[in-house]
């Protein structure tokens, strides 16, 4: 399969949201703003260019670990697979937006300090054991009427 691997370095632009698919799978989504930085000879310094925004989706254990860790404004590094979602809006217009299915997410420590706490794979139920949703990632449904793949849900 020809997947496009991508690494984003940017800032969380919307607080992460918890979701659940029709089949009961939990996931977390958030947006990352990536700004072009370039050297401006006129001012003698670096300036921000136009921003690009990417929806990032994290599944299963990564979603559980990220829940509560990320906030709007946090500098992050995201590694995952890029795809372009395409759909038809209610007004009939064709729309598209980039989305990254995250495999790895971390805070960009070039802009602050952090710490790491390993989660035991044999944690008690409800505390991050593999395959078990935690209370923080309880049942949540999409607010825009779509499922995890952007398709209209039959609600």
JSON list of C-alpha atoms in Angstrom, two decimals:
[
{"chain": "A", "resi": 1, "resn": "UNK", "atom": "CA", "xyz": [0.00, 0.00, 0.00]},
{"chain": "A", "resi": 2, "resn": "UNK", "atom": "CA", "xyz": [1.33, 3.43, -0.90]},
{"chain": "A", "resi": 3, "resn": "UNK", "atom": "CA", "xyz": [0.97, 5.46, 2.27]},
{"chain": "A", "resi": 4, "resn": "UNK", "atom": "CA", "xyz": [2.40, 8.93, 2.67]},
{"chain": "A", "resi": 5, "resn": "UNK", "atom": "CA", "xyz": [4.35, 9.10, 5.95]},
{"chain": "A", "resi": 6, "resn": "UNK", "atom": "CA", "xyz": [4.52, 12.62, 7.34]},
{"chain": "A", "resi": 7, "resn": "UNK", "atom": "CA", "xyz": [6.02, 14.42, 10.31]},
{"chain": "A", "resi": 8, "resn": "UNK", "atom": "CA", "xyz": [4.34, 17.63, 11.46]},
{"chain": "A", "resi": 9, "resn": "UNK", "atom": "CA", "xyz": [5.93, 20.14, 13.79]},
{"chain": "A", "resi": 10, "resn": "UNK", "atom": "CA", "xyz": [3.46, 22.76, 14.96]},
{"chain": "A", "resi": 11, "resn": "UNK", "atom": "CA", "xyz": [0.99, 23.79, 17.62]},
{"chain": "A", "resi": 12, "resn": "UNK", "atom": "CA", "xyz": [-2.29, 22.25, 18.75]},
{"chain": "A", "resi": 13, "resn": "UNK", "atom": "CA", "xyz": [-4.88, 24.72, 17.42]},
{"chain": "A", "resi": 14, "resn": "UNK", "atom": "CA", "xyz": [-8.01, 23.19, 19.02]},
{"chain": "A", "resi": 15, "resn": "UNK", "atom": "CA", "xyz": [-8.34, 21.29, 22.28]},
{"chain": "A", "resi": 16, "resn": "UNK", "atom": "CA", "xyz": [-8.45, 17.54, 21.59]},
{"chain": "A", "resi": 17, "resn": "UNK", "atom": "CA", "xyz": [-11.91, 15.98, 21.34]},
{"chain": "A", "resi": 18, "resn": "UNK", "atom": "CA", "xyz": [-12.93, 12.44, 22.26]},
{"chain": "A", "resi": 19, "resn": "UNK", "atom": "CA", "xyz": [-15.06, 10.46, 19.82]},
{"chain": "A", "resi": 20, "resn": "UNK", "atom": "CA", "xyz": [-16.53, 7.00, 19.37]},
{"chain": "A", "resi": 21, "resn": "UNK", "atom": "CA", "xyz": [-17.27, 5.22, 16.11]},
{"chain": "A", "resi": 22, "resn": "UNK", "atom": "CA", "xyz": [-20.53, 3.41, 15.42]},
{"chain": "A", "resi": 23, "resn": "UNK", "atom": "CA", "xyz": [-18.76, 0.17, 16.31]},
{"chain": "A", "resi": 24, "resn": "UNK", "atom": "CA", "xyz": [-17.68, 1.51, 19.71]},
{"chain": "A", "resi": 25, "resn": "UNK", "atom": "CA", "xyz": [-14.00, 2.24, 18.99]},
{"chain": "A", "resi": 26, "resn": "UNK", "atom": "CA", "xyz": [-12.68, 5.28, 20.83]},
{"chain": "A", "resi": 27, "resn": "UNK", "atom": "CA", "xyz": [-10.39, 7.84, 19.24]},
{"chain": "A", "resi": 28, "resn": "UNK", "atom": "CA", "xyz": [-9.07, 11.33, 19.87]},
{"chain": "A", "resi": 29, "resn": "UNK", "atom": "CA", "xyz": [-8.88, 14.13, 17.31]},
{"chain": "A", "resi": 30, "resn": "UNK", "atom": "CA", "xyz": [-7.22, 17.53, 17.34]},
{"chain": "A", "resi": 31, "resn": "UNK", "atom": "CA", "xyz": [-5.92, 20.09, 14.87]},
{"chain": "A", "resi": 32, "resn": "UNK", "atom": "CA", "xyz": [-2.31, 21.10, 14.39]},
{"chain": "A", "resi": 33, "resn": "UNK", "atom": "CA", "xyz": [-1.26, 24.42, 12.86]},
{"chain": "A", "resi": 34, "resn": "UNK", "atom": "CA", "xyz": [2.02, 24.28, 10.97]},
{"chain": "A", "resi": 35, "resn": "UNK", "atom": "CA", "xyz": [3.62, 27.64, 10.18]},
{"chain": "A", "resi": 36, "resn": "UNK", "atom": "CA", "xyz": [6.25, 28.20, 7.55]},
{"chain": "A", "resi": 37, "resn": "UNK", "atom": "CA", "xyz": [9.24, 30.04, 9.07]},
{"chain": "A", "resi": 38, "resn": "UNK", "atom": "CA", "xyz": [11.61, 31.82, 6.77]},
{"chain": "A", "resi": 39, "resn": "UNK", "atom": "CA", "xyz": [14.44, 34.28, 7.05]},
{"chain": "A", "resi": 40, "resn": "UNK", "atom": "CA", "xyz": [13.47, 37.82, 5.98]},
{"chain": "A", "resi": 41, "resn": "UNK", "atom": "CA", "xyz": [16.53, 39.72, 4.77]},
{"chain": "A", "resi": 42, "resn": "UNK", "atom": "CA", "xyz": [14.68, 43.01, 5.04]},
{"chain": "A", "resi": 43, "resn": "UNK", "atom": "CA", "xyz": [14.05, 42.70, 8.78]},
{"chain": "A", "resi": 44, "resn": "UNK", "atom": "CA", "xyz": [17.12, 40.58, 9.48]},
{"chain": "A", "resi": 45, "resn": "UNK", "atom": "CA", "xyz": [15.09, 37.92, 11.31]},
{"chain": "A", "resi": 46, "resn": "UNK", "atom": "CA", "xyz": [12.74, 35.02, 10.94]},
{"chain": "A", "resi": 47, "resn": "UNK", "atom": "CA", "xyz": [9.07, 35.59, 10.16]},
{"chain": "A", "resi": 48, "resn": "UNK", "atom": "CA", "xyz": [6.05, 33.30, 10.14]},
{"chain": "A", "resi": 49, "resn": "UNK", "atom": "CA", "xyz": [4.47, 32.58, 6.81]},
{"chain": "A", "resi": 50, "resn": "UNK", "atom": "CA", "xyz": [1.05, 31.14, 6.06]},
{"chain": "A", "resi": 51, "resn": "UNK", "atom": "CA", "xyz": [-0.30, 28.45, 8.36]},
{"chain": "A", "resi": 52, "resn": "UNK", "atom": "CA", "xyz": [-1.54, 25.03, 7.23]},
{"chain": "A", "resi": 53, "resn": "UNK", "atom": "CA", "xyz": [-3.97, 23.12, 9.41]},
{"chain": "A", "resi": 54, "resn": "UNK", "atom": "CA", "xyz": [-4.16, 19.34, 9.73]},
{"chain": "A", "resi": 55, "resn": "UNK", "atom": "CA", "xyz": [-6.71, 17.20, 11.54]},
{"chain": "A", "resi": 56, "resn": "UNK", "atom": "CA", "xyz": [-4.88, 14.56, 13.56]},
{"chain": "A", "resi": 57, "resn": "UNK", "atom": "CA", "xyz": [-6.57, 11.35, 14.68]},
{"chain": "A", "resi": 58, "resn": "UNK", "atom": "CA", "xyz": [-5.14, 9.02, 17.33]},
{"chain": "A", "resi": 59, "resn": "UNK", "atom": "CA", "xyz": [-6.57, 5.58, 18.01]},
{"chain": "A", "resi": 60, "resn": "UNK", "atom": "CA", "xyz": [-6.59, 3.04, 20.85]},
{"chain": "A", "resi": 61, "resn": "UNK", "atom": "CA", "xyz": [-3.72, 3.21, 23.33]},
{"chain": "A", "resi": 62, "resn": "UNK", "atom": "CA", "xyz": [-2.20, 6.36, 21.81]},
{"chain": "A", "resi": 63, "resn": "UNK", "atom": "CA", "xyz": [-5.57, 8.12, 22.16]},
{"chain": "A", "resi": 64, "resn": "UNK", "atom": "CA", "xyz": [-5.80, 7.09, 25.82]},
{"chain": "A", "resi": 65, "resn": "UNK", "atom": "CA", "xyz": [-2.29, 8.32, 26.53]},
{"chain": "A", "resi": 66, "resn": "UNK", "atom": "CA", "xyz": [-2.88, 11.65, 24.78]},
{"chain": "A", "resi": 67, "resn": "UNK", "atom": "CA", "xyz": [-6.22, 12.30, 26.48]},
{"chain": "A", "resi": 68, "resn": "UNK", "atom": "CA", "xyz": [-5.59, 14.98, 29.10]},
{"chain": "A", "resi": 69, "resn": "UNK", "atom": "CA", "xyz": [-1.98, 15.58, 27.95]},
{"chain": "A", "resi": 70, "resn": "UNK", "atom": "CA", "xyz": [-2.58, 17.99, 25.06]},
{"chain": "A", "resi": 71, "resn": "UNK", "atom": "CA", "xyz": [-4.09, 21.47, 25.17]},
{"chain": "A", "resi": 72, "resn": "UNK", "atom": "CA", "xyz": [-4.63, 24.21, 22.64]},
{"chain": "A", "resi": 73, "resn": "UNK", "atom": "CA", "xyz": [-1.34, 26.03, 22.04]},
{"chain": "A", "resi": 74, "resn": "UNK", "atom": "CA", "xyz": [0.96, 23.11, 22.95]},
{"chain": "A", "resi": 75, "resn": "UNK", "atom": "CA", "xyz": [3.94, 22.66, 20.60]},
{"chain": "A", "resi": 76, "resn": "UNK", "atom": "CA", "xyz": [3.88, 19.10, 19.23]},
{"chain": "A", "resi": 77, "resn": "UNK", "atom": "CA", "xyz": [5.60, 16.74, 16.84]},
{"chain": "A", "resi": 78, "resn": "UNK", "atom": "CA", "xyz": [3.27, 14.30, 15.09]},
{"chain": "A", "resi": 79, "resn": "UNK", "atom": "CA", "xyz": [4.35, 11.35, 12.96]},
{"chain": "A", "resi": 80, "resn": "UNK", "atom": "CA", "xyz": [1.81, 9.37, 10.98]},
{"chain": "A", "resi": 81, "resn": "UNK", "atom": "CA", "xyz": [0.11, 8.69, 7.68]},
{"chain": "A", "resi": 82, "resn": "UNK", "atom": "CA", "xyz": [-1.34, 11.52, 5.59]},
{"chain": "A", "resi": 83, "resn": "UNK", "atom": "CA", "xyz": [-4.51, 11.20, 3.60]},
{"chain": "A", "resi": 84, "resn": "UNK", "atom": "CA", "xyz": [-6.86, 13.70, 2.00]},
{"chain": "A", "resi": 85, "resn": "UNK", "atom": "CA", "xyz": [-10.49, 13.38, 3.05]},
{"chain": "A", "resi": 86, "resn": "UNK", "atom": "CA", "xyz": [-12.97, 14.35, 0.35]},
{"chain": "A", "resi": 87, "resn": "UNK", "atom": "CA", "xyz": [-16.71, 14.88, 0.79]},
{"chain": "A", "resi": 88, "resn": "UNK", "atom": "CA", "xyz": [-19.65, 16.84, -0.54]},
{"chain": "A", "resi": 89, "resn": "UNK", "atom": "CA", "xyz": [-20.91, 19.62, 1.71]},
{"chain": "A", "resi": 90, "resn": "UNK", "atom": "CA", "xyz": [-24.61, 20.16, 2.35]},
{"chain": "A", "resi": 91, "resn": "UNK", "atom": "CA", "xyz": [-24.58, 22.97, -0.22]},
{"chain": "A", "resi": 92, "resn": "UNK", "atom": "CA", "xyz": [-23.33, 20.51, -2.88]},
{"chain": "A", "resi": 93, "resn": "UNK", "atom": "CA", "xyz": [-19.75, 21.83, -2.98]},
{"chain": "A", "resi": 94, "resn": "UNK", "atom": "CA", "xyz": [-16.88, 19.34, -3.15]},
{"chain": "A", "resi": 95, "resn": "UNK", "atom": "CA", "xyz": [-14.62, 19.76, -0.10]},
{"chain": "A", "resi": 96, "resn": "UNK", "atom": "CA", "xyz": [-11.32, 18.25, 0.99]},
{"chain": "A", "resi": 97, "resn": "UNK", "atom": "CA", "xyz": [-9.07, 18.44, 4.04]},
{"chain": "A", "resi": 98, "resn": "UNK", "atom": "CA", "xyz": [-5.78, 16.82, 5.07]},
{"chain": "A", "resi": 99, "resn": "UNK", "atom": "CA", "xyz": [-5.86, 14.31, 7.93]},
{"chain": "A", "resi": 100, "resn": "UNK", "atom": "CA", "xyz": [-3.03, 12.51, 9.69]},
{"chain": "A", "resi": 101, "resn": "UNK", "atom": "CA", "xyz": [-3.56, 9.17, 11.40]},
{"chain": "A", "resi": 102, "resn": "UNK", "atom": "CA", "xyz": [-1.00, 9.52, 14.18]},
{"chain": "A", "resi": 103, "resn": "UNK", "atom": "CA", "xyz": [1.42, 6.74, 15.03]},
{"chain": "A", "resi": 104, "resn": "UNK", "atom": "CA", "xyz": [3.54, 8.91, 17.37]},
{"chain": "A", "resi": 105, "resn": "UNK", "atom": "CA", "xyz": [2.81, 12.22, 19.13]},
{"chain": "A", "resi": 106, "resn": "UNK", "atom": "CA", "xyz": [4.96, 14.15, 21.57]},
{"chain": "A", "resi": 107, "resn": "UNK", "atom": "CA", "xyz": [5.50, 17.61, 22.93]},
{"chain": "A", "resi": 108, "resn": "UNK", "atom": "CA", "xyz": [8.21, 19.60, 21.13]},
{"chain": "A", "resi": 109, "resn": "UNK", "atom": "CA", "xyz": [10.73, 20.07, 23.93]},
{"chain": "A", "resi": 110, "resn": "UNK", "atom": "CA", "xyz": [12.57, 22.77, 21.98]},
{"chain": "A", "resi": 111, "resn": "UNK", "atom": "CA", "xyz": [9.94, 25.09, 23.51]},
{"chain": "A", "resi": 112, "resn": "UNK", "atom": "CA", "xyz": [9.63, 23.79, 27.06]},
{"chain": "A", "resi": 113, "resn": "UNK", "atom": "CA", "xyz": [10.32, 21.03, 29.53]},
{"chain": "A", "resi": 114, "resn": "UNK", "atom": "CA", "xyz": [8.55, 17.74, 29.94]},
{"chain": "A", "resi": 115, "resn": "UNK", "atom": "CA", "xyz": [8.55, 14.47, 31.79]},
{"chain": "A", "resi": 116, "resn": "UNK", "atom": "CA", "xyz": [7.63, 10.92, 30.86]},
{"chain": "A", "resi": 117, "resn": "UNK", "atom": "CA", "xyz": [5.70, 8.39, 32.87]},
{"chain": "A", "resi": 118, "resn": "UNK", "atom": "CA", "xyz": [5.61, 4.82, 31.55]},
{"chain": "A", "resi": 119, "resn": "UNK", "atom": "CA", "xyz": [2.21, 3.12, 31.74]},
{"chain": "A", "resi": 120, "resn": "UNK", "atom": "CA", "xyz": [2.26, -0.52, 32.78]},
{"chain": "A", "resi": 121, "resn": "UNK", "atom": "CA", "xyz": [0.82, -2.92, 30.22]},
{"chain": "A", "resi": 122, "resn": "UNK", "atom": "CA", "xyz": [-0.67, -4.89, 33.11]},
{"chain": "A", "resi": 123, "resn": "UNK", "atom": "CA", "xyz": [-2.54, -1.93, 34.59]},
{"chain": "A", "resi": 124, "resn": "UNK", "atom": "CA", "xyz": [-5.84, -2.63, 36.38]},
{"chain": "A", "resi": 125, "resn": "UNK", "atom": "CA", "xyz": [-9.08, -2.27, 34.38]},
{"chain": "A", "resi": 126, "resn": "UNK", "atom": "CA", "xyz": [-9.91, 1.34, 33.56]},
{"chain": "A", "resi": 127, "resn": "UNK", "atom": "CA", "xyz": [-6.30, 2.49, 34.00]},
{"chain": "A", "resi": 128, "resn": "UNK", "atom": "CA", "xyz": [-4.88, 2.06, 30.53]},
{"chain": "A", "resi": 129, "resn": "UNK", "atom": "CA", "xyz": [-4.69, -1.71, 30.12]},
{"chain": "A", "resi": 130, "resn": "UNK", "atom": "CA", "xyz": [-4.41, -2.62, 26.43]},
{"chain": "A", "resi": 131, "resn": "UNK", "atom": "CA", "xyz": [-7.77, -2.87, 24.72]},
{"chain": "A", "resi": 132, "resn": "UNK", "atom": "CA", "xyz": [-9.70, -1.33, 27.60]},
{"chain": "A", "resi": 133, "resn": "UNK", "atom": "CA", "xyz": [-11.11, 2.22, 27.40]},
{"chain": "A", "resi": 134, "resn": "UNK", "atom": "CA", "xyz": [-10.34, 4.40, 30.38]},
{"chain": "A", "resi": 135, "resn": "UNK", "atom": "CA", "xyz": [-13.00, 6.45, 32.11]},
{"chain": "A", "resi": 136, "resn": "UNK", "atom": "CA", "xyz": [-11.54, 9.60, 30.50]},
{"chain": "A", "resi": 137, "resn": "UNK", "atom": "CA", "xyz": [-12.21, 8.13, 27.07]},
{"chain": "A", "resi": 138, "resn": "UNK", "atom": "CA", "xyz": [-15.76, 7.05, 27.82]},
{"chain": "A", "resi": 139, "resn": "UNK", "atom": "CA", "xyz": [-18.50, 6.95, 25.21]},
{"chain": "A", "resi": 140, "resn": "UNK", "atom": "CA", "xyz": [-18.53, 10.13, 23.14]},
{"chain": "A", "resi": 141, "resn": "UNK", "atom": "CA", "xyz": [-20.25, 10.62, 19.83]},
{"chain": "A", "resi": 142, "resn": "UNK", "atom": "CA", "xyz": [-19.29, 12.91, 16.99]},
{"chain": "A", "resi": 143, "resn": "UNK", "atom": "CA", "xyz": [-20.93, 16.31, 17.13]},
{"chain": "A", "resi": 144, "resn": "UNK", "atom": "CA", "xyz": [-20.88, 16.94, 13.38]},
{"chain": "A", "resi": 145, "resn": "UNK", "atom": "CA", "xyz": [-22.95, 13.88, 12.45]},
{"chain": "A", "resi": 146, "resn": "UNK", "atom": "CA", "xyz": [-20.07, 12.00, 10.81]},
{"chain": "A", "resi": 147, "resn": "UNK", "atom": "CA", "xyz": [-18.19, 8.87, 11.76]},
{"chain": "A", "resi": 148, "resn": "UNK", "atom": "CA", "xyz": [-14.42, 8.45, 12.09]},
{"chain": "A", "resi": 149, "resn": "UNK", "atom": "CA", "xyz": [-14.01, 8.24, 8.32]},
{"chain": "A", "resi": 150, "resn": "UNK", "atom": "CA", "xyz": [-15.93, 11.47, 7.69]},
{"chain": "A", "resi": 151, "resn": "UNK", "atom": "CA", "xyz": [-18.98, 9.65, 6.33]},
{"chain": "A", "resi": 152, "resn": "UNK", "atom": "CA", "xyz": [-22.44, 10.77, 7.38]},
{"chain": "A", "resi": 153, "resn": "UNK", "atom": "CA", "xyz": [-23.66, 8.59, 10.21]},
{"chain": "A", "resi": 154, "resn": "UNK", "atom": "CA", "xyz": [-27.08, 7.00, 9.98]},
{"chain": "A", "resi": 155, "resn": "UNK", "atom": "CA", "xyz": [-28.43, 8.54, 13.18]}
]
